[in-house]
Coordinates of C-alpha atoms in Angstrom, one line a residue:
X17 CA 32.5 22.0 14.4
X18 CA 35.2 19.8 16.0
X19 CA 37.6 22.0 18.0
X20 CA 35.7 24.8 18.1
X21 CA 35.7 26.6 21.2
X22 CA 32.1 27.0 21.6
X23 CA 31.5 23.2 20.9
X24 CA 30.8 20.8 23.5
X25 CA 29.8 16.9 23.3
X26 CA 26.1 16.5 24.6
X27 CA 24.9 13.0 25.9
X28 CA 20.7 13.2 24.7
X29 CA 19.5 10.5 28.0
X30 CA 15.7 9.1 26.4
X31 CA 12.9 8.6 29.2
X32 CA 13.3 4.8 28.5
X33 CA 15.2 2.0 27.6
X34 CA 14.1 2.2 24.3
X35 CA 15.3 3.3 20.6
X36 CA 14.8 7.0 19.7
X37 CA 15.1 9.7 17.1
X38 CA 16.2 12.8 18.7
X39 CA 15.8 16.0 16.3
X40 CA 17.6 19.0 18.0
X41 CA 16.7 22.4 16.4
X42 CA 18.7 25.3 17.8
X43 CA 16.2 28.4 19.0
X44 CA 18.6 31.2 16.8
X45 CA 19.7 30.9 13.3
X46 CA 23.1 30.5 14.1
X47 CA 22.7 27.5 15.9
X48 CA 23.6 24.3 14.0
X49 CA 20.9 21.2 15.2
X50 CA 21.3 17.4 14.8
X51 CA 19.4 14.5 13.7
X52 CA 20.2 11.5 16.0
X53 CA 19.3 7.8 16.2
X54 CA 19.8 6.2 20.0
X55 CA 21.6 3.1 21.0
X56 CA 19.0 0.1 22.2
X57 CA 18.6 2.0 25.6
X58 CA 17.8 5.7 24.3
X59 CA 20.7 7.3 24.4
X60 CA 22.9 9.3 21.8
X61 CA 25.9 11.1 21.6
X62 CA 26.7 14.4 19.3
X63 CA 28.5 17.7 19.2
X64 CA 26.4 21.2 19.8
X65 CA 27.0 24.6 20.3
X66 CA 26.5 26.4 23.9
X67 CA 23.2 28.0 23.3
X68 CA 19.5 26.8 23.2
X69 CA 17.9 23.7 21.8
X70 CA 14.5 22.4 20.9
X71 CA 14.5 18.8 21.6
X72 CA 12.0 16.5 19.8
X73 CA 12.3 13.0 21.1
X74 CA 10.6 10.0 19.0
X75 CA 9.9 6.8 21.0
X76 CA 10.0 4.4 18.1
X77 CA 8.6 1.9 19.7
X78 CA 5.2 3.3 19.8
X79 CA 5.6 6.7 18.2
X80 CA 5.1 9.0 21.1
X81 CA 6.7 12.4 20.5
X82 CA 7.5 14.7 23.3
X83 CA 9.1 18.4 23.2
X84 CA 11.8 19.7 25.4
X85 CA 13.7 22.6 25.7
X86 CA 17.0 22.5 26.7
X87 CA 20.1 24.9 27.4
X88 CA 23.5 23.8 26.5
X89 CA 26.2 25.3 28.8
X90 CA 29.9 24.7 28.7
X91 CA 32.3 23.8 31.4
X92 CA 30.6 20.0 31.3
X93 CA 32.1 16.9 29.3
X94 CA 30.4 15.8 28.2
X95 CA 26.7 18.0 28.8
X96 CA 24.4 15.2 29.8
X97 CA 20.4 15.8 28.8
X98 CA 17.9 13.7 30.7
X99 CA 14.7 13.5 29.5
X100 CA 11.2 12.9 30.8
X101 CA 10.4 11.4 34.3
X102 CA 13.0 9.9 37.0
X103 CA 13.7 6.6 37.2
X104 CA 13.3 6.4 33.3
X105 CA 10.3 4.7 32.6
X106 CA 7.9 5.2 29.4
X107 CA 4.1 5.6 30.8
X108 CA 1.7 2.4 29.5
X109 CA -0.8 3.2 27.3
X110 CA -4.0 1.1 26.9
X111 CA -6.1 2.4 23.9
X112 CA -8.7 -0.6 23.5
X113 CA -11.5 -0.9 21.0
X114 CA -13.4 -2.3 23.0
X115 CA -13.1 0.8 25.7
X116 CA -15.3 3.2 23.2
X117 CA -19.2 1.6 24.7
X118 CA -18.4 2.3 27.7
X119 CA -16.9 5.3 27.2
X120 CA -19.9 6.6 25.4
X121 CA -21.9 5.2 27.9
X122 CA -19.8 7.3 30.6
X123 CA -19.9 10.6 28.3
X124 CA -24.2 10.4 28.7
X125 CA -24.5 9.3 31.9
X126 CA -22.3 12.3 32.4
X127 CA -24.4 14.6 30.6
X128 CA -21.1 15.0 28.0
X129 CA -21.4 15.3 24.3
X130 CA -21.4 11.9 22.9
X131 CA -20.0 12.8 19.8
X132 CA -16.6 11.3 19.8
X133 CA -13.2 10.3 18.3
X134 CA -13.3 6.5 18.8
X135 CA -9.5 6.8 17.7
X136 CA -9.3 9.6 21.2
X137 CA -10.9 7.4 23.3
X138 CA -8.8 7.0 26.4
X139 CA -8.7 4.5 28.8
X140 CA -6.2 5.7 30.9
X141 CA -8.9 8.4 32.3
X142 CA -9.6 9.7 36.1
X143 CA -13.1 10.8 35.0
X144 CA -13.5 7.1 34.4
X145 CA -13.1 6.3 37.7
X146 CA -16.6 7.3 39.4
X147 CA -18.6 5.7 36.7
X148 CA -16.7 2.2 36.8
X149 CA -17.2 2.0 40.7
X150 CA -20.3 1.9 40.2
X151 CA -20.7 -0.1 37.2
X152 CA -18.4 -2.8 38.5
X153 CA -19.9 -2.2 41.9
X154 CA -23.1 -4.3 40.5
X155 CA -24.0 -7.6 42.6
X156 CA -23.2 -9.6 38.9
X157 CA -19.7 -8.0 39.7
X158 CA -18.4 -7.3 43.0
X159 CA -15.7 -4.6 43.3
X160 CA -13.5 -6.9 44.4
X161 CA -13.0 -8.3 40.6
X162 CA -12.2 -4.9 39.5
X163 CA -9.8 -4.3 42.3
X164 CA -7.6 -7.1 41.4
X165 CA -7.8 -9.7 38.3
X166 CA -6.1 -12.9 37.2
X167 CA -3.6 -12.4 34.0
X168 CA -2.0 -14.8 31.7
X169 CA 0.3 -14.4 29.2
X170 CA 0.8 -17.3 26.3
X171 CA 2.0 -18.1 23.1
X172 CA 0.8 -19.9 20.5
X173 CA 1.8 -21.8 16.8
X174 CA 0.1 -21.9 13.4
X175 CA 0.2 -25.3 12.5
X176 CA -1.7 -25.3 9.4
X177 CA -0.5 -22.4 8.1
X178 CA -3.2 -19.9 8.3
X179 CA -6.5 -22.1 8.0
X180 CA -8.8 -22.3 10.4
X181 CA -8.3 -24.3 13.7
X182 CA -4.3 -24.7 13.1
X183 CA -3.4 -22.6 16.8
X184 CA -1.8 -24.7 18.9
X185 CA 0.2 -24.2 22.6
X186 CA 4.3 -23.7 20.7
X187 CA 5.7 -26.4 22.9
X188 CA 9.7 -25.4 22.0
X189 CA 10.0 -22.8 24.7
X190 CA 13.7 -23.5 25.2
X191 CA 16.0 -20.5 26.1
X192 CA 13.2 -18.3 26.3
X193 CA 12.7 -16.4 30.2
X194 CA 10.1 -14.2 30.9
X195 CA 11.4 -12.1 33.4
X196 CA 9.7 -9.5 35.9
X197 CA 11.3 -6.3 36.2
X198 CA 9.1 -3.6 38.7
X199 CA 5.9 -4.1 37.6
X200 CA 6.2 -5.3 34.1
X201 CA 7.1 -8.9 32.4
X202 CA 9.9 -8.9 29.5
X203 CA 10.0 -11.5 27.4
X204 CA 13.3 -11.5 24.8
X205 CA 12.4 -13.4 21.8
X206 CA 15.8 -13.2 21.0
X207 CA 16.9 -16.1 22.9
X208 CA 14.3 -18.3 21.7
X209 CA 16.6 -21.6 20.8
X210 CA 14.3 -23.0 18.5
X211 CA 12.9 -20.8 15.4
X212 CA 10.2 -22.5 13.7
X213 CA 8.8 -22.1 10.1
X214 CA 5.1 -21.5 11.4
X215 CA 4.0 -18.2 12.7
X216 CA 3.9 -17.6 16.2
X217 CA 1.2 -15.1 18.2
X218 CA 1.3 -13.9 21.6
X219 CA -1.9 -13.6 23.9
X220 CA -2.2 -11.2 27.0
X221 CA -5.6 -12.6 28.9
X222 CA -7.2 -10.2 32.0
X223 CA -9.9 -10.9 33.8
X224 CA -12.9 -9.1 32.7
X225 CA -11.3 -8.1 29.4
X226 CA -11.1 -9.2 25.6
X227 CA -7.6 -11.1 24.7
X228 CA -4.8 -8.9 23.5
X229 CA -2.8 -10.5 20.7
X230 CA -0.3 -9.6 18.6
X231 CA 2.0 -12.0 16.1
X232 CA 5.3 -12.8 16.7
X233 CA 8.3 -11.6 14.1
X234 CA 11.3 -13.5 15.0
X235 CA 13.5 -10.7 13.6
X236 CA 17.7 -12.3 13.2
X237 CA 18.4 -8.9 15.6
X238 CA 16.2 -9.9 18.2
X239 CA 12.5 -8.8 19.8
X240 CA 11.7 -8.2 23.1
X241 CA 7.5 -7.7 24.2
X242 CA 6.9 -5.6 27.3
X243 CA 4.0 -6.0 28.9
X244 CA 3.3 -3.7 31.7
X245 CA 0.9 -2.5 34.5
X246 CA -1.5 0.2 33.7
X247 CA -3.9 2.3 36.5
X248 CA -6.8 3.1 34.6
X249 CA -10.7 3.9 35.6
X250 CA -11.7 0.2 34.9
X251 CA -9.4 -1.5 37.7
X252 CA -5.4 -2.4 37.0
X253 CA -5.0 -3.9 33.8
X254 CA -2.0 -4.6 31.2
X255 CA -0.5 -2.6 27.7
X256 CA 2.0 -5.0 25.6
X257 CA 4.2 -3.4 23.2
X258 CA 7.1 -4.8 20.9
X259 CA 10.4 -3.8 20.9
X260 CA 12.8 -4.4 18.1
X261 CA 16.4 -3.7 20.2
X262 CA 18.2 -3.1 17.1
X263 CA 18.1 0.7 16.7
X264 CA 18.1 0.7 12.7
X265 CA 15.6 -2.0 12.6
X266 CA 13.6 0.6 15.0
X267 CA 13.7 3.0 12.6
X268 CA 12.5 1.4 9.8
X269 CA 9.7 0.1 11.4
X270 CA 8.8 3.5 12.1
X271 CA 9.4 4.6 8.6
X272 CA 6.8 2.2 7.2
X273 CA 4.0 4.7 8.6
X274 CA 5.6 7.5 6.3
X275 CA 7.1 9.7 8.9
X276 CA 10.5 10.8 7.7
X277 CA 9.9 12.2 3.8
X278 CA 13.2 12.9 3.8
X279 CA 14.5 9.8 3.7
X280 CA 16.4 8.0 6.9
X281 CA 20.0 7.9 5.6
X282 CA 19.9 11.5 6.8
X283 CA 19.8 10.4 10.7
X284 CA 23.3 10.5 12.3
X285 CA 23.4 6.3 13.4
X286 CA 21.7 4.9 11.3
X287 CA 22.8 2.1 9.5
X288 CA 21.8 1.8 5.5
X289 CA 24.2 -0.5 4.7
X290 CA 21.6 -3.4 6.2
X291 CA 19.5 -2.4 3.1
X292 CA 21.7 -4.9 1.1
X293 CA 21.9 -8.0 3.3
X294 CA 18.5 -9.7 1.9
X295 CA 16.8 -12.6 3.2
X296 CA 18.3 -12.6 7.4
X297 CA 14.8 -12.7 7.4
X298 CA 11.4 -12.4 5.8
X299 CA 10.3 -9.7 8.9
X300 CA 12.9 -7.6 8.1
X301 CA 13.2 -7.4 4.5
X302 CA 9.1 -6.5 4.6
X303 CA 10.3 -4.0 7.3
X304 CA 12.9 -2.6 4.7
X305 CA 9.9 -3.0 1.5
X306 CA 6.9 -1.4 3.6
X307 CA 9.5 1.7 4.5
X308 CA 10.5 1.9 0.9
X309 CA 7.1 1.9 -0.4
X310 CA 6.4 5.1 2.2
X311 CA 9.3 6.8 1.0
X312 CA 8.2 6.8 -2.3
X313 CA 11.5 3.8 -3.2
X314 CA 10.8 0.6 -5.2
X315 CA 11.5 -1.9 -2.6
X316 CA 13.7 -5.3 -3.1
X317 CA 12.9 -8.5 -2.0
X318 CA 15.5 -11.5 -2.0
X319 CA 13.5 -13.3 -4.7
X320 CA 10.6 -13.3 -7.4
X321 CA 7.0 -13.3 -6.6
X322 CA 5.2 -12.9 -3.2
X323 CA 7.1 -15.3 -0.9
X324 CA 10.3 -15.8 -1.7
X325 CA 11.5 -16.9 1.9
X326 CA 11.2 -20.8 1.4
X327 CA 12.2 -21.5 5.0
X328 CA 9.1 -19.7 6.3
X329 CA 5.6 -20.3 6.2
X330 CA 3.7 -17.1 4.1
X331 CA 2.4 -14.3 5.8
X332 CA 0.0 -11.6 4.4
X333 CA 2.7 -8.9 4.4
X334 CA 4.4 -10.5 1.6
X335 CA 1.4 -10.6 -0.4
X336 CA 0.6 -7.1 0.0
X337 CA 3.8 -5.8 -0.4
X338 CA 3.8 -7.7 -3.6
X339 CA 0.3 -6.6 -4.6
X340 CA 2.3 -3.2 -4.4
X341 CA 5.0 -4.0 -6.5
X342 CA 2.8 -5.4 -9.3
X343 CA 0.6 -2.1 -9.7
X344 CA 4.4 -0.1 -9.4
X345 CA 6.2 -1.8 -11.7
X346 CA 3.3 -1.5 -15.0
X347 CA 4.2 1.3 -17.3
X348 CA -0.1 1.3 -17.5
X349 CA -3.1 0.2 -16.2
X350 CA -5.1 -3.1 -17.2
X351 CA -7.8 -5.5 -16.4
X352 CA -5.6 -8.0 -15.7
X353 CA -2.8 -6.0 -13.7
X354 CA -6.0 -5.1 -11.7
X355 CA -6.8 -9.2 -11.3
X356 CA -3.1 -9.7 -10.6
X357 CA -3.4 -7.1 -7.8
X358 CA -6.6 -8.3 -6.1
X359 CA -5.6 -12.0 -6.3
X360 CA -2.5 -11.7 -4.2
X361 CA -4.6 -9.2 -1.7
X362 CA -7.4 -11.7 -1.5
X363 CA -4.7 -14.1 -0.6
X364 CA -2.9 -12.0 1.9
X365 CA -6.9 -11.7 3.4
X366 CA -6.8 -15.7 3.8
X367 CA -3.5 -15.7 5.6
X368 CA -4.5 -13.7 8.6
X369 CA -3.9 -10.8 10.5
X370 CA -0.1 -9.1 9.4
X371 CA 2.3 -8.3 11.4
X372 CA 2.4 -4.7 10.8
X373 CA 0.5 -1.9 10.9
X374 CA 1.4 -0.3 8.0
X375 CA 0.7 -3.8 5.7
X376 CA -3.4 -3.3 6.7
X377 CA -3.2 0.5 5.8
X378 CA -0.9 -0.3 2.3
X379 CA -3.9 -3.5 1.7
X380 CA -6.8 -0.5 2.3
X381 CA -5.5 1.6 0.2
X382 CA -4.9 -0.5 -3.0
X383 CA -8.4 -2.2 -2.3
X384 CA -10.0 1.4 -2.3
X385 CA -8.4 2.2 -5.5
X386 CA -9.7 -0.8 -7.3
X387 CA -12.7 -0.7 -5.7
X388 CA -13.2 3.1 -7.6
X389 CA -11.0 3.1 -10.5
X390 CA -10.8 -0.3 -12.4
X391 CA -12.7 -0.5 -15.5
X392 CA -14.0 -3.7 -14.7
X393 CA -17.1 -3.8 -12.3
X394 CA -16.2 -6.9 -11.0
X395 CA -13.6 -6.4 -9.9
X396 CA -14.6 -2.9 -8.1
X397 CA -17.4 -5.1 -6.8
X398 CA -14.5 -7.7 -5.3
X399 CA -12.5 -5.0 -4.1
X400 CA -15.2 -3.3 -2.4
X401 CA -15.9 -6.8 -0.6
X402 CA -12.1 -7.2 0.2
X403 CA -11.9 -3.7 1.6
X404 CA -15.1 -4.4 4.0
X405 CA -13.4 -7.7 5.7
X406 CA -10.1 -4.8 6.1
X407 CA -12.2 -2.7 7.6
X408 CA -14.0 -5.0 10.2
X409 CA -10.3 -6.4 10.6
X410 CA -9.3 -2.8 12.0
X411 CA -12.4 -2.0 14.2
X412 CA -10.4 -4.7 16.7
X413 CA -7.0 -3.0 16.3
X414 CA -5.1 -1.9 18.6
X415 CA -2.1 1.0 18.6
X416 CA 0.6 -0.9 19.3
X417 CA 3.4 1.4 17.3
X418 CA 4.6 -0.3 14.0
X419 CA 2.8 -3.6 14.9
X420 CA -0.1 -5.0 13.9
X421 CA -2.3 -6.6 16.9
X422 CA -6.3 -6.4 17.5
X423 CA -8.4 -7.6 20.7
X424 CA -10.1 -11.0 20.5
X425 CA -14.3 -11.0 22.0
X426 CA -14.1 -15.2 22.8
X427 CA -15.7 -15.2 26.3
X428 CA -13.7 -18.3 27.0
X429 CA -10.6 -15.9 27.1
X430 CA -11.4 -13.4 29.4
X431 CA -11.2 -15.5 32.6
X432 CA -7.6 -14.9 32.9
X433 CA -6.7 -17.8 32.2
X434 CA -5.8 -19.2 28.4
X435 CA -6.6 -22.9 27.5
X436 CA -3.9 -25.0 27.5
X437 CA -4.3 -26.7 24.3
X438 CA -4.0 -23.5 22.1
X439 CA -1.7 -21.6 24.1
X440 CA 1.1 -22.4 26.2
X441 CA 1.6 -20.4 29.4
X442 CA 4.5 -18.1 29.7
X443 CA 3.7 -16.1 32.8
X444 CA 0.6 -15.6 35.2
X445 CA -0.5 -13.8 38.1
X446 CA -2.5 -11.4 39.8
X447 CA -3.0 -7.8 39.0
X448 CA -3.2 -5.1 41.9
X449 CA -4.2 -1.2 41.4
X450 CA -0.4 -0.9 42.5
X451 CA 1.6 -3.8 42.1
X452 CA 1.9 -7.4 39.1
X453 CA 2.0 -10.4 41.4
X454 CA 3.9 -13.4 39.5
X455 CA 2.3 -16.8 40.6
X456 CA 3.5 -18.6 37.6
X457 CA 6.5 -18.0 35.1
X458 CA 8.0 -20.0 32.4
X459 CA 11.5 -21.0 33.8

């Protein structure tokens, strides 16, 4: 279409700073569309025809999509799209397991159905607003707590590699900043000077509330977490998301959950040719092997058997994936392919949570199939067990986009305020209905 008269280059502007996949479809037949990837900070650059466009914008950060329709007129180079809200911001979300009691208890004090979605459950509700005066309103808990609450932010290291009582405060902070910016804190793992072999979690601690936390990939491209300011009917509280700034990367975390069938090589800026540089890291080459396996590909890893990344201590993704790639590669079915399969998932169970979303739903699913379809009962029994301690794993999740991170019920952690022997303190404060008061931040 270069050169042609009708043509015009068309800046797509994302509603935040954030990696996107922008799908234009034109609104008559002989308008020619465009599949585009975004730079880091949502925005992307193509050539389209003057005329009408439906605009379907992907956040792939948390896989919002929102729908716009816009006109294309010439006379403007280039024609520059804005989308969503000015300033660009992306509105926090705060969908919390631990939200769906009260909720319920809102929807019959409200004379409301109680059937509900627990997966629908919002926080983030006006309605919610009469009921939690009066709950919090209590003379156990004056209104004042739910006005304004204490918040800490820390991170942690698995010293013993997954066992039990191994999380310690990660005392090699060096080169990392939190930084406030309006009224959210961004942290840029990226700049972390020191990268150790253990795994790292992050904990978000509000008063009043069960600990958000989430682990840590230490991608070679970078991660940033955001963790911003919500409003919501319970009092101010706090939504943490990951951000891999590396738009490709973006993509195929979002690819893991099996949203682009037709494959992602197909998206104008994407960049396949990362595909063949194995072992930058073992979060990125199970970001590569969980996409493959949604697409229907047989995924590579840099070595044999479930963790070949010898500078790194295991994680359960690798197990899983590899669980995956046992059952993929058998021409046909056995009692001990079956065994082979549920020892490496029982052993991705004892390393802990993953780090992805899509590892817990890939672990499900394999555990459901043994537990109906191997001829060995037990085996089905084992599976059946396995898939139980999944499930009880996920009732604690919560939607963070492609990663994996769950709510913690400790009453010790919902003062605020994290212990300093298990976690080190990054940033703290106070939250306000309108405003995120830094008192302490790591410098």
């Amino acid at each position: 279409m270069i050169g042609h008269p009708d043509v015009h280059n068309v800046r797509i502007v994302g509603p935040a700073h954030v990696p996107y996949h922008f799908r234009l479809i034109g609104m008559k037949r002989e308008l020619s569309g465009a599949d585009l990837l975004s730079n880091k900070d949502g925005v992307a650059e193509t050539q389209l025809q003057v005329g009408s466009f439906l605009c379907y914008a992907e956040d792939l950060t948390t896989g919002a999509l929102t729908t716009t329709k816009i006109n294309i007129i010439g006379g403007v180079d280039p024609f520059i799209v804005e989308l969503g809200e000015k300033p660009r911001q992306t509105p926090a979300s705060n969908f919390r397991p631990s939200r769906i009691q009260a909720y319920q208890l809102f929807r019959t004090a409200s004379a409301a159905p109680v059937d509900i979605d627990e997966d629908l459950a919002p926080v983030v509700s006006p309605n919610l607003t009469e009921y939690a005066a009066k709950q919090f309103s209590r003379a156990t808990t004056p209104l004042t707590s739910r006005l304004e609450k204490r918040f800490s932010i820390g991170l942690s290291i698995d010293l013993t590699s997954a066992r039990r009582g191994g999380w310690r405060a990660f005392q090699r902070v060096e080169g990392l900043h939190p930084r406030k910016d309006d009224n959210q804190i961004i942290i840029n793992f990226g700049s972390l000077a020191f990268r150790p072999k253990e795994r790292l979690r992050l904990s978000v601690s509000i008063e009043g509330d069960q600990v958000w936390q989430v682990n840590v990939p230490l991608f070679e491209t970078g991660l940033n977490a955001e963790i911003a300011l919500v409003k919501s009917g319970f009092g101010p509280e706090l939504a943490l998301r990951l951000v891999a700034p590396d738009p490709s990367l973006s993509l195929v975390l979002a690819g893991s959950s099996g949203s682009y069938p037709g494959g992602l090589e197909r998206i104008s800026g994407f960049q396949s040719d990362r595909r063949g540089k194995l072992d930058a890291d073992p979060w990125t080459d199970l970001s590569w092997a969980l996409a493959d396996i949604r697409a229907g590909a047989v995924p590579r890893l840099p070595g044999e058997g479930p963790w070949p990344w010898d500078k790194h201590d295991p994680i359960s993704d690798g197990y899983v994936v590899w669980a995956w790639m046992i059952a993929a590669s058998a021409d046909k079915t056995s009692l001990s392919l079956d065994q082979r399969c549920l020892n490496s998932l029982v052993q991705a169970r004892k390393l802990g949570r993953p780090y992805f979303s899509a590892t817990s739903e890939l672990a499900a699913e394999m555990l459901e199939a043994l537990a109906l379809s191997s001829n060995d009962s037990a085996i089905r029994a084992n599976a059946k067990y396995e898939a139980a301690i999944w499930s009880r794993r996920g009732k604690t999740k919560l939607k963070t986009g492609p990663f994996y991170a769950w709510e913690r019920p400790e009453r010790n952690l919902q003062a605020g305020k994290l212990p300093t022997g298990n976690y080190r303190t990054l940033a703290s404060g106070r939250l306000r209905s309108d405003a995120l008061d830094l008192e302490k931040v790591l410098v």
